[in-house]
Amino acid sequence: MKLDSAVIQALSLDPSTTTVASHGGSGFSTTAKITTTLNGEEKNFFMKTGKGKDAEIMFEGEHHSLNAIHASVPTLCPASFAHGLLTDTTGGSFLVTDFLDLSSRSSAPSSGLSLAAKLGKLHTTPAPTPPGYTKPVFGFPVTTCCGDTAQPNSYKEDWAEFYAENRLKAILKKSERTNGPDSELSSLVHKTADIIVPRLLSSSHLNNGKGITPVVVHGDLWSGNKSWGTIGGRKDAGVEEVVFDPSSCYAHSEYELGIMKMFGGFGSAFLKEYHGICPKTEPVEEYEDRVALYELYHHLNHHAIFGGGYRSGAVEIMRKLGRKYGDGR
C-alpha cells in the first residue's frame, strides 16, 4: 500500500521512515494506519480515504468535528491533522487523525474521566463565537455528515429555527429524494417543525425564557461510536473512554441524547452522572418529550438512508407529540 503524495506533504513526513497498511474498516471509506518516525520516536496516524465529492465533504466535516470536540475535551476524541484532495488518485480525498488504539476495558488500567464526565464537560462549555457574530450561535462552520447524509449547518441565532429547518425539513427533502413522495410523512414533519418545535424548543420557553447556550455536540453518539482506547496509541497510556466518527454542530446539549436513546447503550447510571454535571434544561417535566423530538431526526435520517421500518418509528413519535402539543399552545 503506497501513501499518497498529498498526505506526505500535509504531514511533512519522510517517506523513507514511513509505512502505511490497511487497518480497521468503515462503511463509507477505506481506512489505514500510518507509522512514521518523528523526532526520533515512533508516531502513528489513522487515515481515511474515499472517492468523489461526498467523501470530500464527509472528511472536511469530520476534521472540523473532531477538532471542535478535542478543543474542549482533548481526551474525548483524537485530533485531526489534515484533510483534502489526494494527488496520486484522481477524485480521491483523505482525512488523517491521531491514531486511536481501541482496546477492551480490561486490557490496561483505565485513566482519566468517565465518558459521562467528559460529555458533561463538553456540554457545559460554550461553543466558540463564529466570525461576524458577537456571541455563540447554532450551526457549524462546515457541512457535516450523519451516516452519508450531508447536514446543512448554516448559522441560526434561534435553536428552534435551526432544528426545524436544518434538521427536520432538510432530512425530509433527502427522504423524498431517496424514497419518493410521502404525503403523510411530509404533513407530519411540517406540522412537527412548525408547531411542536417552537412549542418545546423556543428561546422564550426554555430555561424560563433565558434560552440555551450553544455547545459542541458529537451528533452521532450511538454505542458503535464509543469505545475504550488510547489516543495516539501510546503503550504507556492508560485505556479510557473515547468517541469517534462525529458529525458535530453547535446545538442544544440535549440534542445529543436523541440518538443515544434511540439505540441504547447509555444506562441510568451514565445519565445520572452526566446530568449531575450538565443538568436537564427547564422545564424539566418536558425533558422526555424534547429527547423524543431529537430522536425523531435520527429515525427520519435512517429512513432516508435505509428505508424500511424506521418510518414507523418517526411517525409514532410525531403522532404522540402531536396529540400532546398539537394545539400549538
JSON list of C-alpha atoms in Angstrom, two decimals, residues 155-329:
[
{"chain": "A", "resi": 155, "resn": "TYR", "atom": "CA", "xyz": [-25.86, 29.58, 11.36]},
{"chain": "A", "resi": 156, "resn": "LYS", "atom": "CA", "xyz": [-29.07, 30.46, 13.16]},
{"chain": "A", "resi": 157, "resn": "GLU", "atom": "CA", "xyz": [-29.41, 32.53, 16.33]},
{"chain": "A", "resi": 158, "resn": "ASP", "atom": "CA", "xyz": [-32.58, 30.63, 17.29]},
{"chain": "A", "resi": 159, "resn": "TRP", "atom": "CA", "xyz": [-32.26, 26.93, 18.15]},
{"chain": "A", "resi": 160, "resn": "ALA", "atom": "CA", "xyz": [-35.87, 26.07, 17.29]},
{"chain": "A", "resi": 161, "resn": "GLU", "atom": "CA", "xyz": [-35.38, 27.53, 13.82]},
{"chain": "A", "resi": 162, "resn": "PHE", "atom": "CA", "xyz": [-32.15, 25.61, 13.31]},
{"chain": "A", "resi": 163, "resn": "TYR", "atom": "CA", "xyz": [-33.66, 22.30, 14.37]},
{"chain": "A", "resi": 164, "resn": "ALA", "atom": "CA", "xyz": [-36.80, 22.77, 12.30]},
{"chain": "A", "resi": 165, "resn": "GLU", "atom": "CA", "xyz": [-35.10, 23.98, 9.12]},
{"chain": "A", "resi": 166, "resn": "ASN", "atom": "CA", "xyz": [-31.59, 22.48, 9.17]},
{"chain": "A", "resi": 167, "resn": "ARG", "atom": "CA", "xyz": [-32.57, 19.10, 10.55]},
{"chain": "A", "resi": 168, "resn": "LEU", "atom": "CA", "xyz": [-36.24, 18.08, 10.24]},
{"chain": "A", "resi": 169, "resn": "LYS", "atom": "CA", "xyz": [-37.19, 19.78, 6.97]},
{"chain": "A", "resi": 170, "resn": "ALA", "atom": "CA", "xyz": [-33.75, 19.12, 5.47]},
{"chain": "A", "resi": 171, "resn": "ILE", "atom": "CA", "xyz": [-33.88, 15.38, 6.14]},
{"chain": "A", "resi": 172, "resn": "LEU", "atom": "CA", "xyz": [-37.43, 15.21, 4.78]},
{"chain": "A", "resi": 173, "resn": "LYS", "atom": "CA", "xyz": [-36.09, 16.52, 1.45]},
{"chain": "A", "resi": 174, "resn": "LYS", "atom": "CA", "xyz": [-33.48, 13.76, 1.35]},
{"chain": "A", "resi": 175, "resn": "SER", "atom": "CA", "xyz": [-36.08, 11.15, 2.26]},
{"chain": "A", "resi": 176, "resn": "GLU", "atom": "CA", "xyz": [-38.29, 12.29, -0.62]},
{"chain": "A", "resi": 177, "resn": "ARG", "atom": "CA", "xyz": [-35.31, 12.06, -3.00]},
{"chain": "A", "resi": 178, "resn": "THR", "atom": "CA", "xyz": [-34.44, 8.52, -1.93]},
{"chain": "A", "resi": 179, "resn": "ASN", "atom": "CA", "xyz": [-37.84, 7.05, -1.05]},
{"chain": "A", "resi": 180, "resn": "GLY", "atom": "CA", "xyz": [-40.17, 9.10, -3.23]},
{"chain": "A", "resi": 181, "resn": "PRO", "atom": "CA", "xyz": [-43.01, 11.44, -2.23]},
{"chain": "A", "resi": 182, "resn": "ASP", "atom": "CA", "xyz": [-44.84, 10.58, 1.00]},
{"chain": "A", "resi": 183, "resn": "SER", "atom": "CA", "xyz": [-47.72, 12.95, 1.72]},
{"chain": "A", "resi": 184, "resn": "GLU", "atom": "CA", "xyz": [-48.41, 11.59, 5.21]},
{"chain": "A", "resi": 185, "resn": "LEU", "atom": "CA", "xyz": [-44.80, 11.81, 6.31]},
{"chain": "A", "resi": 186, "resn": "SER", "atom": "CA", "xyz": [-44.41, 15.26, 4.76]},
{"chain": "A", "resi": 187, "resn": "SER", "atom": "CA", "xyz": [-47.51, 16.57, 6.55]},
{"chain": "A", "resi": 188, "resn": "LEU", "atom": "CA", "xyz": [-46.38, 15.19, 9.91]},
{"chain": "A", "resi": 189, "resn": "VAL", "atom": "CA", "xyz": [-42.85, 16.57, 9.59]},
{"chain": "A", "resi": 190, "resn": "HIS", "atom": "CA", "xyz": [-44.07, 20.04, 8.63]},
{"chain": "A", "resi": 191, "resn": "LYS", "atom": "CA", "xyz": [-46.61, 20.11, 11.45]},
{"chain": "A", "resi": 192, "resn": "THR", "atom": "CA", "xyz": [-43.92, 18.97, 13.89]},
{"chain": "A", "resi": 193, "resn": "ALA", "atom": "CA", "xyz": [-41.43, 21.54, 12.64]},
{"chain": "A", "resi": 194, "resn": "ASP", "atom": "CA", "xyz": [-43.95, 24.40, 12.54]},
{"chain": "A", "resi": 195, "resn": "ILE", "atom": "CA", "xyz": [-45.89, 23.70, 15.75]},
{"chain": "A", "resi": 196, "resn": "ILE", "atom": "CA", "xyz": [-44.18, 21.22, 18.09]},
{"chain": "A", "resi": 197, "resn": "VAL", "atom": "CA", "xyz": [-40.62, 22.50, 17.69]},
{"chain": "A", "resi": 198, "resn": "PRO", "atom": "CA", "xyz": [-41.45, 26.14, 18.58]},
{"chain": "A", "resi": 199, "resn": "ARG", "atom": "CA", "xyz": [-43.64, 24.93, 21.44]},
{"chain": "A", "resi": 200, "resn": "LEU", "atom": "CA", "xyz": [-40.90, 22.83, 23.04]},
{"chain": "A", "resi": 201, "resn": "LEU", "atom": "CA", "xyz": [-37.67, 24.48, 21.90]},
{"chain": "A", "resi": 202, "resn": "SER", "atom": "CA", "xyz": [-38.19, 28.24, 21.55]},
{"chain": "A", "resi": 203, "resn": "SER", "atom": "CA", "xyz": [-35.79, 30.52, 23.39]},
{"chain": "A", "resi": 204, "resn": "SER", "atom": "CA", "xyz": [-38.69, 32.23, 25.13]},
{"chain": "A", "resi": 205, "resn": "HIS", "atom": "CA", "xyz": [-39.76, 28.87, 26.58]},
{"chain": "A", "resi": 206, "resn": "LEU", "atom": "CA", "xyz": [-36.53, 27.10, 27.56]},
{"chain": "A", "resi": 207, "resn": "ASN", "atom": "CA", "xyz": [-34.89, 27.85, 30.92]},
{"chain": "A", "resi": 208, "resn": "ASN", "atom": "CA", "xyz": [-37.69, 30.19, 31.97]},
{"chain": "A", "resi": 209, "resn": "GLY", "atom": "CA", "xyz": [-37.19, 32.44, 28.98]},
{"chain": "A", "resi": 210, "resn": "LYS", "atom": "CA", "xyz": [-33.40, 32.61, 29.26]},
{"chain": "A", "resi": 211, "resn": "GLY", "atom": "CA", "xyz": [-32.90, 30.23, 26.33]},
{"chain": "A", "resi": 212, "resn": "ILE", "atom": "CA", "xyz": [-29.92, 27.91, 25.91]},
{"chain": "A", "resi": 213, "resn": "THR", "atom": "CA", "xyz": [-26.23, 28.37, 25.18]},
{"chain": "A", "resi": 214, "resn": "PRO", "atom": "CA", "xyz": [-24.92, 26.55, 22.08]},
{"chain": "A", "resi": 215, "resn": "VAL", "atom": "CA", "xyz": [-22.41, 23.80, 22.85]},
{"chain": "A", "resi": 216, "resn": "VAL", "atom": "CA", "xyz": [-20.44, 21.39, 20.69]},
{"chain": "A", "resi": 217, "resn": "VAL", "atom": "CA", "xyz": [-22.18, 18.03, 20.29]},
{"chain": "A", "resi": 218, "resn": "HIS", "atom": "CA", "xyz": [-20.85, 14.82, 18.78]},
{"chain": "A", "resi": 219, "resn": "GLY", "atom": "CA", "xyz": [-24.02, 14.49, 16.71]},
{"chain": "A", "resi": 220, "resn": "ASP", "atom": "CA", "xyz": [-23.95, 10.72, 16.10]},
{"chain": "A", "resi": 221, "resn": "LEU", "atom": "CA", "xyz": [-23.21, 9.29, 19.54]},
{"chain": "A", "resi": 222, "resn": "TRP", "atom": "CA", "xyz": [-24.61, 5.78, 19.44]},
{"chain": "A", "resi": 223, "resn": "SER", "atom": "CA", "xyz": [-22.87, 2.88, 21.16]},
{"chain": "A", "resi": 224, "resn": "GLY", "atom": "CA", "xyz": [-20.95, 1.98, 18.00]},
{"chain": "A", "resi": 225, "resn": "ASN", "atom": "CA", "xyz": [-19.15, 5.33, 18.05]},
{"chain": "A", "resi": 226, "resn": "LYS", "atom": "CA", "xyz": [-17.71, 4.98, 21.55]},
{"chain": "A", "resi": 227, "resn": "SER", "atom": "CA", "xyz": [-15.17, 2.60, 22.99]},
{"chain": "A", "resi": 228, "resn": "TRP", "atom": "CA", "xyz": [-12.19, 2.18, 25.29]},
{"chain": "A", "resi": 229, "resn": "GLY", "atom": "CA", "xyz": [-8.78, 3.04, 23.92]},
{"chain": "A", "resi": 230, "resn": "THR", "atom": "CA", "xyz": [-5.71, 5.21, 23.92]},
{"chain": "A", "resi": 231, "resn": "ILE", "atom": "CA", "xyz": [-5.39, 8.31, 21.76]},
{"chain": "A", "resi": 232, "resn": "GLY", "atom": "CA", "xyz": [-2.10, 8.25, 19.92]},
{"chain": "A", "resi": 233, "resn": "GLY", "atom": "CA", "xyz": [-1.72, 4.53, 20.59]},
{"chain": "A", "resi": 234, "resn": "ARG", "atom": "CA", "xyz": [0.87, 5.14, 23.31]},
{"chain": "A", "resi": 235, "resn": "LYS", "atom": "CA", "xyz": [1.66, 1.88, 25.08]},
{"chain": "A", "resi": 236, "resn": "ASP", "atom": "CA", "xyz": [2.41, 3.73, 28.33]},
{"chain": "A", "resi": 237, "resn": "ALA", "atom": "CA", "xyz": [-1.01, 5.41, 28.41]},
{"chain": "A", "resi": 238, "resn": "GLY", "atom": "CA", "xyz": [-3.96, 4.05, 30.32]},
{"chain": "A", "resi": 239, "resn": "VAL", "atom": "CA", "xyz": [-7.09, 2.99, 28.48]},
{"chain": "A", "resi": 240, "resn": "GLU", "atom": "CA", "xyz": [-10.01, 5.40, 28.78]},
{"chain": "A", "resi": 241, "resn": "GLU", "atom": "CA", "xyz": [-13.41, 6.04, 27.23]},
{"chain": "A", "resi": 242, "resn": "VAL", "atom": "CA", "xyz": [-13.28, 7.75, 23.85]},
{"chain": "A", "resi": 243, "resn": "VAL", "atom": "CA", "xyz": [-15.56, 8.64, 20.95]},
{"chain": "A", "resi": 244, "resn": "PHE", "atom": "CA", "xyz": [-15.05, 8.86, 17.18]},
{"chain": "A", "resi": 245, "resn": "ASP", "atom": "CA", "xyz": [-16.86, 9.42, 13.85]},
{"chain": "A", "resi": 246, "resn": "PRO", "atom": "CA", "xyz": [-18.61, 12.64, 14.92]},
{"chain": "A", "resi": 247, "resn": "SER", "atom": "CA", "xyz": [-20.96, 14.83, 12.90]},
{"chain": "A", "resi": 248, "resn": "SER", "atom": "CA", "xyz": [-20.86, 17.88, 15.12]},
{"chain": "A", "resi": 249, "resn": "CYS", "atom": "CA", "xyz": [-22.68, 21.16, 15.32]},
{"chain": "A", "resi": 250, "resn": "TYR", "atom": "CA", "xyz": [-23.24, 23.89, 17.89]},
{"chain": "A", "resi": 251, "resn": "ALA", "atom": "CA", "xyz": [-26.52, 22.79, 19.42]},
{"chain": "A", "resi": 252, "resn": "HIS", "atom": "CA", "xyz": [-28.69, 22.27, 22.49]},
{"chain": "A", "resi": 253, "resn": "SER", "atom": "CA", "xyz": [-26.90, 19.79, 24.76]},
{"chain": "A", "resi": 254, "resn": "GLU", "atom": "CA", "xyz": [-29.98, 17.55, 24.88]},
{"chain": "A", "resi": 255, "resn": "TYR", "atom": "CA", "xyz": [-29.86, 17.13, 21.10]},
{"chain": "A", "resi": 256, "resn": "GLU", "atom": "CA", "xyz": [-27.05, 14.63, 21.76]},
{"chain": "A", "resi": 257, "resn": "LEU", "atom": "CA", "xyz": [-29.40, 12.42, 23.74]},
{"chain": "A", "resi": 258, "resn": "GLY", "atom": "CA", "xyz": [-31.74, 11.65, 20.84]},
{"chain": "A", "resi": 259, "resn": "ILE", "atom": "CA", "xyz": [-29.63, 9.01, 19.13]},
{"chain": "A", "resi": 260, "resn": "MET", "atom": "CA", "xyz": [-28.26, 7.81, 22.48]},
{"chain": "A", "resi": 261, "resn": "LYS", "atom": "CA", "xyz": [-31.83, 6.93, 23.46]},
{"chain": "A", "resi": 262, "resn": "MET", "atom": "CA", "xyz": [-32.71, 5.50, 20.06]},
{"chain": "A", "resi": 263, "resn": "PHE", "atom": "CA", "xyz": [-30.05, 2.78, 20.09]},
{"chain": "A", "resi": 264, "resn": "GLY", "atom": "CA", "xyz": [-29.37, 2.46, 23.82]},
{"chain": "A", "resi": 265, "resn": "GLY", "atom": "CA", "xyz": [-26.05, 1.64, 25.43]},
{"chain": "A", "resi": 266, "resn": "PHE", "atom": "CA", "xyz": [-26.19, 4.50, 27.91]},
{"chain": "A", "resi": 267, "resn": "GLY", "atom": "CA", "xyz": [-27.86, 3.38, 31.11]},
{"chain": "A", "resi": 268, "resn": "SER", "atom": "CA", "xyz": [-29.39, 5.16, 34.08]},
{"chain": "A", "resi": 269, "resn": "ALA", "atom": "CA", "xyz": [-26.06, 5.35, 35.93]},
{"chain": "A", "resi": 270, "resn": "PHE", "atom": "CA", "xyz": [-24.48, 7.08, 32.94]},
{"chain": "A", "resi": 271, "resn": "LEU", "atom": "CA", "xyz": [-27.31, 9.61, 32.69]},
{"chain": "A", "resi": 272, "resn": "LYS", "atom": "CA", "xyz": [-27.29, 10.27, 36.44]},
{"chain": "A", "resi": 273, "resn": "GLU", "atom": "CA", "xyz": [-23.58, 11.09, 36.37]},
{"chain": "A", "resi": 274, "resn": "TYR", "atom": "CA", "xyz": [-23.94, 13.12, 33.18]},
{"chain": "A", "resi": 275, "resn": "HIS", "atom": "CA", "xyz": [-26.88, 15.18, 34.43]},
{"chain": "A", "resi": 276, "resn": "GLY", "atom": "CA", "xyz": [-25.02, 15.80, 37.68]},
{"chain": "A", "resi": 277, "resn": "ILE", "atom": "CA", "xyz": [-22.64, 17.85, 35.53]},
{"chain": "A", "resi": 278, "resn": "CYS", "atom": "CA", "xyz": [-24.99, 19.02, 32.77]},
{"chain": "A", "resi": 279, "resn": "PRO", "atom": "CA", "xyz": [-28.45, 19.46, 34.31]},
{"chain": "A", "resi": 280, "resn": "LYS", "atom": "CA", "xyz": [-31.65, 18.91, 32.38]},
{"chain": "A", "resi": 281, "resn": "THR", "atom": "CA", "xyz": [-32.98, 22.04, 30.71]},
{"chain": "A", "resi": 282, "resn": "GLU", "atom": "CA", "xyz": [-36.05, 23.70, 32.21]},
{"chain": "A", "resi": 283, "resn": "PRO", "atom": "CA", "xyz": [-38.87, 22.87, 32.06]},
{"chain": "A", "resi": 284, "resn": "VAL", "atom": "CA", "xyz": [-37.65, 19.52, 33.35]},
{"chain": "A", "resi": 285, "resn": "GLU", "atom": "CA", "xyz": [-41.11, 17.99, 33.03]},
{"chain": "A", "resi": 286, "resn": "GLU", "atom": "CA", "xyz": [-40.78, 18.27, 29.21]},
{"chain": "A", "resi": 287, "resn": "TYR", "atom": "CA", "xyz": [-37.33, 16.67, 29.12]},
{"chain": "A", "resi": 288, "resn": "GLU", "atom": "CA", "xyz": [-38.51, 13.26, 27.86]},
{"chain": "A", "resi": 289, "resn": "ASP", "atom": "CA", "xyz": [-40.55, 14.90, 25.11]},
{"chain": "A", "resi": 290, "resn": "ARG", "atom": "CA", "xyz": [-37.59, 17.02, 23.99]},
{"chain": "A", "resi": 291, "resn": "VAL", "atom": "CA", "xyz": [-35.37, 13.93, 23.82]},
{"chain": "A", "resi": 292, "resn": "ALA", "atom": "CA", "xyz": [-38.07, 12.14, 21.79]},
{"chain": "A", "resi": 293, "resn": "LEU", "atom": "CA", "xyz": [-38.22, 15.14, 19.45]},
{"chain": "A", "resi": 294, "resn": "TYR", "atom": "CA", "xyz": [-34.45, 14.91, 18.97]},
{"chain": "A", "resi": 295, "resn": "GLU", "atom": "CA", "xyz": [-34.66, 11.14, 18.49]},
{"chain": "A", "resi": 296, "resn": "LEU", "atom": "CA", "xyz": [-37.13, 11.81, 15.68]},
{"chain": "A", "resi": 297, "resn": "TYR", "atom": "CA", "xyz": [-34.41, 13.27, 13.47]},
{"chain": "A", "resi": 298, "resn": "HIS", "atom": "CA", "xyz": [-32.41, 10.05, 13.60]},
{"chain": "A", "resi": 299, "resn": "HIS", "atom": "CA", "xyz": [-35.44, 7.90, 12.72]},
{"chain": "A", "resi": 300, "resn": "LEU", "atom": "CA", "xyz": [-36.01, 10.17, 9.73]},
{"chain": "A", "resi": 301, "resn": "ASN", "atom": "CA", "xyz": [-32.33, 10.05, 8.79]},
{"chain": "A", "resi": 302, "resn": "HIS", "atom": "CA", "xyz": [-32.21, 6.26, 8.97]},
{"chain": "A", "resi": 303, "resn": "HIS", "atom": "CA", "xyz": [-35.39, 6.10, 6.90]},
{"chain": "A", "resi": 304, "resn": "ALA", "atom": "CA", "xyz": [-33.79, 8.40, 4.32]},
{"chain": "A", "resi": 305, "resn": "ILE", "atom": "CA", "xyz": [-30.67, 6.21, 4.18]},
{"chain": "A", "resi": 306, "resn": "PHE", "atom": "CA", "xyz": [-32.05, 2.70, 4.64]},
{"chain": "A", "resi": 307, "resn": "GLY", "atom": "CA", "xyz": [-35.83, 2.97, 4.17]},
{"chain": "A", "resi": 308, "resn": "GLY", "atom": "CA", "xyz": [-37.85, 0.22, 5.82]},
{"chain": "A", "resi": 309, "resn": "GLY", "atom": "CA", "xyz": [-39.10, 0.21, 9.37]},
{"chain": "A", "resi": 310, "resn": "TYR", "atom": "CA", "xyz": [-37.56, 3.47, 10.53]},
{"chain": "A", "resi": 311, "resn": "ARG", "atom": "CA", "xyz": [-40.54, 5.33, 9.05]},
{"chain": "A", "resi": 312, "resn": "SER", "atom": "CA", "xyz": [-42.92, 3.83, 11.60]},
{"chain": "A", "resi": 313, "resn": "GLY", "atom": "CA", "xyz": [-40.72, 4.95, 14.48]},
{"chain": "A", "resi": 314, "resn": "ALA", "atom": "CA", "xyz": [-40.70, 8.50, 13.17]},
{"chain": "A", "resi": 315, "resn": "VAL", "atom": "CA", "xyz": [-44.46, 8.55, 12.62]},
{"chain": "A", "resi": 316, "resn": "GLU", "atom": "CA", "xyz": [-45.10, 7.20, 16.13]},
{"chain": "A", "resi": 317, "resn": "ILE", "atom": "CA", "xyz": [-43.01, 9.97, 17.74]},
{"chain": "A", "resi": 318, "resn": "MET", "atom": "CA", "xyz": [-44.66, 12.71, 15.70]},
{"chain": "A", "resi": 319, "resn": "ARG", "atom": "CA", "xyz": [-48.18, 11.47, 16.39]},
{"chain": "A", "resi": 320, "resn": "LYS", "atom": "CA", "xyz": [-47.50, 11.17, 20.11]},
{"chain": "A", "resi": 321, "resn": "LEU", "atom": "CA", "xyz": [-46.05, 14.67, 20.35]},
{"chain": "A", "resi": 322, "resn": "GLY", "atom": "CA", "xyz": [-48.84, 15.98, 18.14]},
{"chain": "A", "resi": 323, "resn": "ARG", "atom": "CA", "xyz": [-51.51, 14.64, 20.44]},
{"chain": "A", "resi": 324, "resn": "LYS", "atom": "CA", "xyz": [-49.84, 16.30, 23.42]},
{"chain": "A", "resi": 325, "resn": "TYR", "atom": "CA", "xyz": [-48.74, 19.64, 21.95]},
{"chain": "A", "resi": 326, "resn": "GLY", "atom": "CA", "xyz": [-50.51, 19.86, 18.61]},
{"chain": "A", "resi": 327, "resn": "ASP", "atom": "CA", "xyz": [-52.69, 22.79, 19.56]},
{"chain": "A", "resi": 328, "resn": "GLY", "atom": "CA", "xyz": [-49.54, 24.94, 19.35]},
{"chain": "A", "resi": 329, "resn": "ARG", "atom": "CA", "xyz": [-50.00, 26.44, 22.77]}
]
